[in-house]
C-alpha cells in the first residue's frame, strides 16, 4: 500500500501517475559511487520512492567532500564514516519506507556480477573510466540500462546506454581520455553536480515508470560557467563489431586481467591497494600496530587509520588499503609492506 | 565569419577554414572530441576536410571522468 500523501505531487504528474508510482516502489536501482553524483542521485531516488537502492562506495567521508556531497555531515567527516554507510544513514532518515543496501567496497567484477542481474537500472556515479567500462560490459551482459554521468570544474556530461538500442561506452571508447585531464585538479562547483544528476534521475524515472519513449536519446553536455549546452545525436556511433554490445561480443572489460590491483585515485594524491586476501580482522591489525608507539591509530567499525611519516594509511575490512600522500604506486606498496604485511 | 559553437555565437577569423582550424583555435587539439558539424558527426580524419562557412553550427563534446 502506497503512502499516497507522501508521493501525491509526483502522482499528479501525469506521465508517472499511480501506475508509475507503483512501478517505482517495486524498482531496484544500483548506484555505483556515493560521492557527489551518487549522493545526489540516491537522495532524489529515495525521495521519489524507488523501493530498493543498492549503494557501492570504496571511500570514506573527508572534509573536502562536504562542499558538494550532499548526504554527508561534519560528524561523518570526524568519524571517517564510509560513504556508503553515511549515505544509508541519511537516506533512512529521509525515507524509512524503502530498502537500502550499503556496500563498502570496490565495484569490481565479482560484486557487480552478484548485484547486476537483480536490478532494473544502474546509475554511474563513479570517478574513473576503469569502473565505467566494467559497468558497461556488466550492463550489456545482463541487459540492463545504465546512465553515464560525469563532472569536472563547471562541465558535465551524461548519456543513457540502452542494451541493443544505443551505442555503449565501448563503442565510444576512442573518445575516452587516457590522461589526467579527468582529474579533479581543476576543481568542481556544486551546481554542475545537480545538473548532471537532474538529467540522470529524470532519465531513470522515465525508464522505471515505463516511459521509454520520453528518453532523451542524446549525449548531453554543458558548461554552466560558460553558459553552454550541447546535445548530440550519437546513434550513428554504434559499432556493428563492438566487442561489448554487438553480436560478436566478448566483454573485454570483464576479462580478469583487466582488474587493477593498485590504482591511483585521481587528483587525491592517493593510491589504493587491493590485496588478494579478502576480509581483514581490523582488531588484530590494530593490536600489532599499537606495538609501535610512533603510530597514532584511529579506528571505527569499518576502518583503521594511522599516520606515519608524511603518509596517512587507511585499512578497510574488505582488505583494501588507501595510502594518502603519494601518487607513486611503488612507494605505496613499500609503505603497505612495511606496516601491513 | 560568424558561426555557432555549442549554442553560442562565435566570430572567427577568415583564416580558420575548416573544423580542425577551429579546434586548434579553441585550444582543444589534444582532447578526444565528439564533433558535430551541421548535425553531422565527423570522424577525426574528416576534421581537416570539413570546410567552415558563415552560419555553421558546431557542437563539440568531450568526456570527463569525475563524479
XYZ file of C-alpha atoms in Angstrom:
408
model
C 0.000 0.000 0.000
C 1.469 3.339 -1.032
C 1.523 6.256 1.351
C -0.448 8.303 -1.138
C 0.058 11.650 0.513
C 3.816 11.288 0.519
C 4.076 10.913 -3.262
C 0.940 12.863 -4.159
C 2.700 15.639 -6.114
C 4.628 13.093 -8.127
C 1.494 11.032 -8.799
C -0.268 14.189 -10.012
C 2.398 14.431 -12.682
C 0.531 12.618 -15.459
C 3.370 10.626 -17.088
C 4.022 8.978 -13.717
C 0.597 8.720 -12.063
C -0.479 5.929 -9.689
C 0.818 3.237 -12.029
C 4.250 4.827 -12.349
C 4.495 5.307 -8.597
C 3.646 1.655 -8.022
C 6.403 0.716 -10.505
C 8.909 2.933 -8.684
C 8.091 1.245 -5.388
C 8.862 -2.147 -6.952
C 12.106 -0.948 -8.600
C 15.677 -1.747 -7.631
C 18.418 0.697 -8.662
C 22.154 0.208 -8.257
C 24.130 3.412 -7.708
C 27.848 2.913 -8.210
C 29.772 5.535 -6.283
C 28.355 7.604 -3.424
C 30.398 10.761 -3.843
C 28.946 13.917 -5.361
C 26.848 12.393 -8.155
C 25.904 9.320 -6.142
C 24.791 11.247 -3.047
C 22.555 13.460 -5.075
C 21.079 10.671 -7.227
C 20.463 8.493 -4.209
C 18.618 11.249 -2.361
C 16.444 12.047 -5.381
C 15.540 8.387 -5.967
C 14.905 7.761 -2.265
C 12.581 10.759 -2.097
C 10.866 9.626 -5.309
C 10.039 6.321 -3.622
C 12.255 3.859 -5.505
C 11.700 0.790 -3.346
C 15.200 -0.664 -3.268
C 18.547 1.102 -3.618
C 21.958 -0.554 -3.568
C 24.887 1.788 -2.953
C 28.525 0.855 -3.529
C 31.442 3.055 -2.487
C 35.042 2.310 -1.511
C 35.855 5.592 0.186
C 35.116 7.378 3.468
C 33.960 10.930 4.187
C 36.594 13.681 4.249
C 36.389 17.410 4.812
C 36.810 18.342 1.141
C 33.690 16.283 0.281
C 31.290 18.475 2.246
C 31.180 21.275 -0.326
C 29.204 19.114 -2.777
C 28.422 15.637 -1.422
C 25.013 16.394 -0.038
C 24.336 13.389 2.176
C 27.337 13.916 4.448
C 27.809 15.907 7.649
C 30.754 17.190 9.669
C 30.129 14.321 12.088
C 30.573 11.795 9.232
C 33.875 13.510 8.474
C 35.042 13.332 12.111
C 34.095 9.661 12.303
C 35.642 8.909 8.889
C 32.404 7.067 8.141
C 32.481 5.106 4.893
C 30.434 6.998 2.316
C 28.059 4.121 1.597
C 27.249 3.801 5.322
C 26.885 7.555 5.892
C 24.677 7.775 2.807
C 22.438 4.965 4.025
C 22.121 6.579 7.472
C 20.995 9.877 5.997
C 18.712 8.296 3.381
C 17.000 6.210 6.066
C 16.054 9.470 7.799
C 14.752 10.874 4.510
C 12.673 7.808 3.619
C 12.327 4.978 6.127
C 9.937 3.005 3.895
C 12.466 1.935 1.275
C 15.122 -0.753 1.430
C 18.760 0.371 1.172
C 21.816 -1.869 0.854
C 25.138 -0.152 1.555
C 28.291 -1.886 0.362
C 31.703 -0.581 1.453
C 33.984 -1.855 -1.265
C 35.221 -1.701 -4.793
C 32.761 -2.051 -7.650
C 34.720 -4.978 -9.059
C 33.698 -7.799 -11.372
C 32.564 -10.362 -8.802
C 30.494 -7.884 -6.814
C 28.802 -6.414 -9.889
C 28.046 -9.900 -11.187
C 26.138 -10.673 -7.990
C 24.093 -7.486 -7.973
C 23.504 -6.514 -11.598
C 21.104 -9.356 -12.515
C 18.733 -8.278 -9.716
C 18.446 -4.579 -10.568
C 16.315 -2.666 -13.043
C 18.843 0.063 -13.724
C 22.392 1.154 -12.923
C 23.394 4.753 -12.236
C 27.013 5.639 -12.871
C 28.360 7.919 -10.166
C 31.952 6.679 -10.320
C 35.010 8.834 -10.804
C 37.002 6.708 -13.248
C 36.671 5.025 -16.631
C 38.065 1.689 -15.492
C 34.943 1.125 -13.396
C 32.666 2.638 -16.048
C 33.892 0.166 -18.663
C 33.317 -2.641 -16.169
C 29.801 -1.312 -15.574
C 29.266 -1.036 -19.299
C 30.086 -4.672 -20.014
C 28.205 -5.898 -16.937
C 25.151 -3.934 -18.051
C 25.404 -5.322 -21.584
C 25.804 -8.861 -20.304
C 22.722 -8.691 -18.072
C 20.776 -6.442 -20.480
C 20.367 -3.570 -18.038
C 20.204 0.129 -18.903
C 22.859 2.319 -17.301
C 23.232 6.088 -17.165
C 26.683 7.607 -17.593
C 27.304 10.839 -15.710
C 30.490 12.789 -15.069
C 31.560 16.205 -13.882
C 34.671 18.363 -13.641
C 35.028 22.106 -12.986
C 31.763 23.610 -14.326
C 31.367 20.958 -17.044
C 29.100 17.937 -17.000
C 28.205 15.173 -19.430
C 25.631 12.386 -19.413
C 24.283 9.654 -21.672
C 21.794 6.832 -21.215
C 23.046 3.484 -22.528
C 20.284 1.057 -23.506
C 21.235 -2.545 -24.343
C 20.809 -3.323 -28.061
C 19.481 0.177 -28.765
C 22.101 2.875 -28.240
C 25.883 2.891 -28.629
C 27.572 1.589 -25.475
C 30.617 3.131 -23.789
C 32.903 0.667 -25.581
C 31.527 1.909 -28.951
C 32.642 5.387 -27.840
C 35.976 4.197 -26.399
C 38.065 6.322 -28.761
C 36.622 9.409 -27.060
C 37.634 8.344 -23.551
C 40.520 10.488 -22.301
C 43.518 8.440 -21.183
C 45.401 11.054 -19.205
C 44.961 13.251 -16.162
C 42.529 15.542 -17.955
C 39.769 13.926 -15.914
C 41.415 14.715 -12.570
C 39.643 16.929 -10.120
C 42.792 19.019 -10.033
C 40.816 21.793 -11.722
C 38.162 21.672 -9.039
C 34.404 21.418 -9.227
C 31.427 23.586 -8.407
C 28.413 22.000 -6.778
C 25.632 23.113 -9.194
C 27.132 21.145 -12.068
C 26.666 18.008 -9.946
C 22.980 18.845 -9.512
C 22.541 19.457 -13.213
C 24.040 16.141 -14.275
C 22.017 14.378 -11.597
C 18.842 16.130 -12.795
C 19.388 14.548 -16.197
C 20.354 11.142 -14.813
C 17.462 10.928 -12.361
C 14.887 12.151 -14.884
C 16.062 9.504 -17.351
C 15.893 6.944 -14.533
C 12.296 7.948 -13.665
C 11.318 7.613 -17.341
C 12.852 4.151 -17.585
C 11.461 2.890 -14.288
C 7.904 4.124 -14.959
C 7.714 2.667 -18.448
C 8.143 5.951 -20.285
C 10.995 4.858 -22.516
C 9.662 6.905 -25.432
C 10.381 10.069 -23.456
C 14.112 9.317 -23.090
C 16.500 11.909 -24.479
C 18.491 9.530 -26.692
C 21.243 12.116 -26.925
C 24.655 12.731 -25.469
C 24.181 15.834 -23.336
C 26.989 18.108 -22.204
C 27.020 21.525 -20.601
C 29.334 24.074 -19.123
C 27.391 26.075 -16.571
C 30.043 28.764 -16.183
C 30.443 29.236 -19.940
C 26.650 29.186 -20.496
C 26.934 26.334 -22.967
C 24.517 23.475 -23.548
C 25.038 20.826 -26.197
C 23.090 17.782 -27.294
C 24.445 15.398 -29.902
C 22.639 12.532 -31.617
C 25.208 9.722 -31.329
C 23.178 6.765 -32.637
C 25.473 6.620 -35.695
C 28.451 5.860 -33.434
C 27.095 2.434 -32.501
C 29.660 -0.050 -33.790
C 28.495 -3.117 -35.700
C 31.540 -5.038 -34.445
C 31.679 -3.641 -30.900
C 33.305 -6.217 -28.571
C 30.885 -5.252 -25.774
C 27.471 -4.855 -27.419
C 27.446 -6.344 -30.927
C 26.575 -9.920 -31.878
C 30.295 -10.671 -31.756
C 30.566 -9.571 -28.162
C 33.287 -10.940 -25.868
C 33.054 -8.425 -22.971
C 36.733 -7.399 -22.929
C 36.210 -5.291 -19.805
C 35.113 -8.338 -17.812
C 38.334 -10.222 -18.516
C 40.097 -10.884 -15.231
C 43.369 -9.369 -16.405
C 41.546 -6.042 -16.762
C 41.399 -5.863 -12.967
C 43.778 -3.429 -11.329
C 45.466 -4.409 -8.115
C 46.690 -0.889 -7.474
C 45.014 2.293 -8.598
C 45.952 5.929 -8.305
C 42.923 7.886 -7.105
C 42.840 10.767 -9.480
C 43.599 14.215 -8.064
C 43.674 12.967 -4.490
C 47.342 12.170 -4.067
C 46.264 8.693 -3.022
C 46.974 5.134 -4.104
C 44.562 2.282 -3.449
C 45.927 -1.225 -2.974
C 43.656 -4.207 -3.270
C 45.371 -7.313 -1.919
C 44.171 -10.778 -2.882
C 43.045 -11.756 0.581
C 39.561 -10.509 1.182
C 38.498 -9.945 4.786
C 40.777 -8.312 7.332
C 40.487 -8.557 11.109
C 40.932 -4.884 11.936
C 41.264 -5.506 15.691
C 44.099 -7.936 15.070
C 45.929 -5.479 12.841
C 45.374 -2.670 15.365
C 46.947 -4.787 18.113
C 50.070 -5.302 16.014
C 50.351 -1.655 15.050
C 49.957 -0.466 18.645
C 53.268 -2.106 19.491
C 54.874 0.747 17.606
C 54.298 3.777 19.826
C 55.195 6.131 16.965
C 51.911 5.231 15.359
C 48.705 7.023 16.281
C 45.715 4.890 15.463
C 42.150 5.877 14.673
C 39.500 3.196 14.457
C 35.801 2.904 13.712
C 33.789 -0.272 13.000
C 34.595 -0.077 9.289
C 38.185 1.070 9.033
C 41.501 1.636 10.709
C 43.572 4.734 10.024
C 47.058 5.841 11.029
C 49.647 8.429 10.094
C 53.270 7.649 9.540
C 55.953 9.943 8.054
C 54.057 12.089 5.579
C 51.548 9.359 4.728
C 48.115 8.512 6.021
C 47.180 4.857 5.732
C 43.572 3.656 5.839
C 42.720 -0.034 6.015
C 39.197 -1.295 5.323
C 37.536 -4.521 6.482
C 37.494 -5.876 2.938
C 41.295 -5.734 2.866
C 41.658 -2.615 0.731
C 44.193 -0.011 1.740
C 44.356 3.659 0.819
C 47.752 5.342 1.080
C 47.301 9.126 1.122
C 50.282 11.341 0.418
C 51.615 9.642 -2.684
C 50.679 9.003 -6.281
C 53.561 6.582 -6.736
C 52.257 3.016 -6.800
C 55.643 1.531 -5.895
C 56.080 3.850 -2.937
C 52.564 2.949 -1.801
C 53.409 -0.748 -1.995
C 56.531 -0.152 0.074
C 54.517 1.549 2.823
C 51.948 -1.213 2.676
C 54.515 -3.973 3.090
C 56.338 -2.081 5.833
C 53.302 -1.666 8.091
C 50.661 -4.126 6.986
C 52.475 -7.175 5.888
C 32.700 34.925 -40.170
C 30.083 34.169 -37.564
C 29.383 30.591 -36.537
C 27.620 28.946 -33.592
C 29.641 26.728 -31.242
C 27.773 24.819 -28.525
C 24.831 27.144 -28.894
C 26.787 30.385 -28.551
C 27.671 32.761 -31.379
C 31.385 32.974 -32.196
C 33.180 35.371 -34.542
C 36.168 33.619 -36.098
C 38.921 34.942 -38.377
C 38.639 34.093 -42.069
C 41.907 32.147 -41.916
C 40.118 29.465 -39.913
C 38.869 27.487 -42.857
C 37.943 24.075 -41.517
C 36.909 22.242 -38.344
C 40.476 21.339 -37.432
C 41.418 25.023 -37.525
C 38.510 25.794 -35.206
C 39.516 23.043 -32.754
C 43.100 24.373 -32.691
C 41.779 27.910 -32.235
C 39.725 26.744 -29.242
C 42.799 25.028 -27.780
C 41.141 21.593 -27.802
C 43.536 19.815 -30.175
C 44.858 17.377 -27.564
C 41.469 16.121 -26.385
C 39.464 13.250 -27.848
C 36.340 15.060 -29.036
C 32.969 14.194 -30.462
C 32.364 16.864 -33.070
C 29.099 17.548 -34.840
C 29.161 19.896 -37.837
C 25.732 20.999 -39.073
C 24.154 17.971 -37.359
C 26.610 15.504 -38.876
C 29.113 13.721 -36.609
C 32.616 13.963 -38.046
C 35.294 11.298 -37.687
C 38.653 12.743 -36.674
C 40.106 12.192 -40.164
C 37.388 14.458 -41.567
C 38.219 17.475 -39.384
C 40.721 18.842 -41.922
C 38.336 18.434 -44.829
C 35.189 19.873 -43.265
C 35.038 23.434 -44.586
C 33.608 26.085 -42.260
C 31.120 28.567 -43.635
C 29.353 31.515 -42.104
C 26.254 30.410 -40.154
C 27.561 26.880 -39.494
C 26.547 25.124 -36.303
C 29.250 23.184 -34.494
C 28.803 21.108 -31.350
C 31.878 19.866 -29.507
C 31.701 17.431 -26.595
C 34.413 15.701 -24.597
C 34.157 13.012 -21.957
C 35.299 13.649 -18.417
C 35.759 11.199 -15.582
C 34.910 12.964 -12.322
C 31.992 12.020 -10.191
